[in-house]
Amino acid sequence: MPSALWIAHVEVLDAEAYGKYATAAGPAIADHGGVFLARATRYVQLEGNDRARNVVARFPSLEAAVACYHSDAYQAALAHAKGASVRDLVVVEEND
C-alpha cells in the first residue's frame, strides 16, 4: 500500500490560537503514523496563492491520513485553527 502526503498551505490570522492548534495537532498526526517532512520551513511561491505556512507530513497510507483528519484528537486541535487561519489541505497518495 503506498504512503500518502498530507499537504497544507496556511495563512495564519491569529498566531496565539493557531499555536494551540499546532501544539495539539502534532501528537494527533503522530498517533496515525504521520511524520512531518516540512513544517513552516523556507519556501518559494512560484504559482497560485501565497500562504506563508506550508506543511507536508507523510502517512503510511491515504486511509491513515484521512482517519487522522477525522479523529477526535485532530478535530479538537482543528477547533483552534478555525477562525485563526485560512487553510487548504489535500492528501495525495505517493507513487510506488
XYZ file of N, CA and C in Angstrom:
288
model
N 0.850 -1.174 0.000
C 0.000 0.000 0.000
C 0.899 1.242 0.000
N 0.687 2.172 -0.930
C 1.546 3.362 -0.992
C 1.288 4.309 0.176
N 2.330 5.015 0.549
C 2.191 6.050 1.567
C 1.492 7.267 0.952
N 1.178 8.243 1.794
C 0.460 9.423 1.329
C 1.038 10.668 1.978
N 0.928 11.774 1.260
C 1.383 13.066 1.761
C 0.186 13.944 2.099
N 0.226 14.518 3.259
C -0.758 15.492 3.749
C -0.102 16.832 3.499
N -0.684 17.667 2.656
C -0.072 18.931 2.257
C -1.022 20.064 2.620
N -0.554 20.960 3.469
C -1.367 22.090 3.915
C -0.670 23.397 3.567
N -1.459 24.343 3.094
C -0.990 25.708 2.829
C -1.855 26.608 3.702
N -1.214 27.390 4.568
C -1.945 28.086 5.623
C -1.553 29.554 5.698
N -2.560 30.401 5.853
C -2.358 31.804 6.216
C -2.839 31.941 7.649
N -1.939 32.275 8.543
C -2.279 32.396 9.955
C -2.815 33.803 10.220
N -4.007 33.878 10.808
C -4.642 35.148 11.140
C -4.514 35.478 12.625
N -4.425 34.468 13.460
C -4.306 34.626 14.915
C -3.234 33.650 15.387
N -2.020 34.177 15.598
C -0.872 33.320 15.919
C -1.064 32.568 17.234
N -1.668 33.179 18.223
C -1.846 32.516 19.519
C -2.788 31.312 19.391
N -3.924 31.519 18.783
C -4.881 30.417 18.608
C -4.298 29.348 17.693
N -3.611 29.750 16.633
C -3.048 28.769 15.717
C -1.935 27.965 16.389
N -1.215 28.602 17.289
C -0.190 27.895 18.053
C -0.789 26.765 18.882
N -1.979 26.989 19.436
C -2.673 25.934 20.191
C -3.027 24.778 19.259
N -3.473 25.112 18.049
C -3.758 24.071 17.054
C -2.496 23.255 16.776
N -1.402 23.941 16.461
C -0.170 23.246 16.078
C 0.336 22.343 17.194
N 0.237 22.802 18.429
C 0.682 22.012 19.570
C -0.147 20.741 19.711
N -1.456 20.847 19.530
C -2.338 19.686 19.689
C -2.351 18.791 18.451
N -2.155 19.362 17.268
C -2.219 18.582 16.027
C -1.040 17.624 15.897
N 0.132 18.026 16.347
C 1.325 17.188 16.213
C 1.141 15.786 16.782
N 0.714 15.651 18.031
C 0.504 14.316 18.585
C -0.601 13.532 17.869
N -1.659 14.203 17.447
C -2.737 13.516 16.722
C -2.213 12.950 15.408
N -1.390 13.712 14.734
C -0.795 13.261 13.471
C 0.155 12.088 13.722
N 0.989 12.200 14.745
C 1.928 11.124 15.077
C 1.188 9.842 15.456
N 0.066 9.976 16.158
C -0.712 8.801 16.561
C -1.242 8.002 15.366
N -1.313 8.636 14.206
C -1.787 7.961 12.994
C -0.630 7.629 12.044
N 0.578 7.665 12.570
C 1.743 7.295 11.780
C 2.309 8.426 10.946
N 1.803 9.645 11.147
C 2.274 10.791 10.378
C 3.625 11.294 10.862
N 4.468 11.652 9.911
C 5.798 12.194 10.188
C 5.939 13.478 9.385
N 6.332 14.562 10.054
C 6.488 15.831 9.354
C 7.743 15.819 8.487
N 7.583 16.191 7.228
C 8.705 16.348 6.305
C 9.072 17.821 6.175
N 8.076 18.680 6.289
C 8.282 20.132 6.260
C 7.190 20.761 7.112
N 7.571 21.730 7.922
C 6.603 22.394 8.797
C 7.086 23.811 9.035
N 6.478 24.744 8.290
C 6.812 26.168 8.414
C 8.283 26.444 8.110
N 8.814 25.747 7.109
C 10.195 25.959 6.695
C 10.239 26.955 5.535
N 11.436 27.246 5.079
C 11.597 28.164 3.951
C 10.905 27.608 2.718
N 10.432 28.502 1.866
C 9.747 28.082 0.642
C 9.871 29.205 -0.397
N 9.575 28.867 -1.634
C 9.486 29.826 -2.730
C 8.143 29.604 -3.400
N 7.304 30.616 -3.422
C 5.994 30.527 -4.064
C 6.173 30.808 -5.549
N 5.910 29.842 -6.392
C 6.094 30.009 -7.829
C 4.775 30.285 -8.554
N 3.686 29.727 -8.071
C 2.368 29.946 -8.680
C 1.304 29.883 -7.597
N 0.143 30.425 -7.895
C -1.004 30.293 -7.007
C -0.954 31.231 -5.811
N -1.814 30.929 -4.839
C -1.949 31.765 -3.648
C -0.786 31.553 -2.696
N -0.201 32.652 -2.252
C 0.900 32.581 -1.301
C 0.338 32.458 0.110
N 0.690 31.388 0.776
C 0.335 31.185 2.180
C 1.647 30.864 2.888
N 2.006 31.672 3.846
C 3.354 31.636 4.422
C 3.667 30.392 5.247
N 2.668 29.626 5.632
C 2.940 28.406 6.397
C 2.558 27.216 5.536
N 3.530 26.366 5.277
C 3.331 25.181 4.448
C 3.782 23.964 5.246
N 2.952 22.922 5.213
C 3.231 21.724 6.000
C 3.068 20.492 5.110
N 4.046 19.593 5.195
C 3.964 18.311 4.496
C 4.255 17.228 5.523
N 3.331 16.271 5.615
C 3.530 15.123 6.500
C 3.294 13.852 5.688
N 4.083 12.835 5.974
C 3.915 11.539 5.304
C 3.186 10.592 6.258
N 2.192 9.901 5.707
C 1.427 8.903 6.444
C 1.643 7.542 5.792
N 1.427 6.464 6.534
C 1.608 5.131 5.967
C 0.673 4.840 4.796
N -0.470 5.519 4.747
C -1.432 5.293 3.669
C -2.377 6.485 3.576
N -3.072 6.572 2.472
C -4.107 7.585 2.288
C -5.173 7.430 3.373
N -5.531 6.181 3.643
C -6.568 5.908 4.644
C -6.148 6.372 6.034
N -4.877 6.201 6.384
C -4.387 6.646 7.695
C -4.448 8.163 7.810
N -4.108 8.857 6.730
C -4.150 10.325 6.746
C -5.578 10.831 6.898
N -6.506 10.224 6.181
C -7.909 10.632 6.260
C -8.476 10.290 7.642
N -8.116 9.128 8.178
C -8.566 8.756 9.526
C -8.042 9.738 10.560
N -6.807 10.193 10.391
C -6.244 11.188 11.289
C -7.087 12.451 11.272
N -7.386 12.929 10.077
C -8.176 14.168 9.948
C -9.512 14.042 10.674
N -10.154 12.913 10.559
C -11.477 12.727 11.153
C -11.439 12.277 12.614
N -10.244 12.049 13.160
C -10.135 11.573 14.539
C -10.573 12.654 15.530
N -11.030 12.208 16.693
C -11.450 13.147 17.736
C -10.307 14.067 18.144
N -9.104 13.526 18.269
C -7.955 14.329 18.706
C -7.622 15.420 17.693
N -7.625 15.064 16.402
C -7.309 16.081 15.395
C -8.423 17.110 15.295
N -9.667 16.687 15.354
C -10.782 17.625 15.280
C -10.768 18.589 16.465
N -10.362 18.114 17.647
C -10.226 19.005 18.809
C -9.136 20.040 18.553
N -8.029 19.611 17.961
C -6.956 20.550 17.615
C -7.432 21.541 16.559
N -8.132 21.032 15.562
C -8.597 21.855 14.444
C -9.533 22.967 14.901
N -10.243 22.750 15.982
C -11.143 23.786 16.508
C -10.385 25.077 16.794
N -9.109 24.970 17.175
C -8.294 26.168 17.444
C -7.910 26.897 16.156
N -7.816 26.166 15.051
C -7.411 26.767 13.774
C -8.565 27.484 13.082
N -9.788 27.051 13.355
C -10.950 27.673 12.703
C -11.074 29.114 13.173
N -11.122 30.024 12.222
C -11.163 31.446 12.528
C -9.790 32.039 12.775
N -8.803 31.188 13.017
C -7.441 31.650 13.258
C -6.564 31.486 12.025
N -7.145 30.906 10.963
C -6.351 30.652 9.765
C -7.252 30.457 8.551
N -6.624 30.600 7.389
C -7.233 30.217 6.116
C -6.356 29.093 5.607
N -6.966 27.944 5.310
C -6.176 26.743 5.010
C -6.672 26.035 3.767
N -5.743 25.446 3.069
C -6.025 24.456 2.033
C -5.315 23.189 2.495
N -6.006 22.063 2.420
C -5.418 20.800 2.843
C -5.794 19.723 1.835
N -4.803 18.990 1.396
C -5.030 17.890 0.462
C -4.178 16.708 0.919
N -4.688 15.498 0.691
C -3.908 14.290 0.924
C -3.697 13.645 -0.436
N -2.445 13.342 -0.746
C -2.082 12.798 -2.052
C -1.325 11.492 -1.851
N -1.795 10.447 -2.514
C -1.105 9.162 -2.435
C 0.191 9.247 -3.232
N 1.264 8.697 -2.662
C 2.556 8.696 -3.339
C 2.623 7.564 -4.360
N 3.455 7.746 -5.364
C 3.725 6.678 -6.328
C 4.533 5.592 -5.655
N 4.319 4.368 -6.065
C 5.126 3.250 -5.551
C 6.534 3.361 -6.074
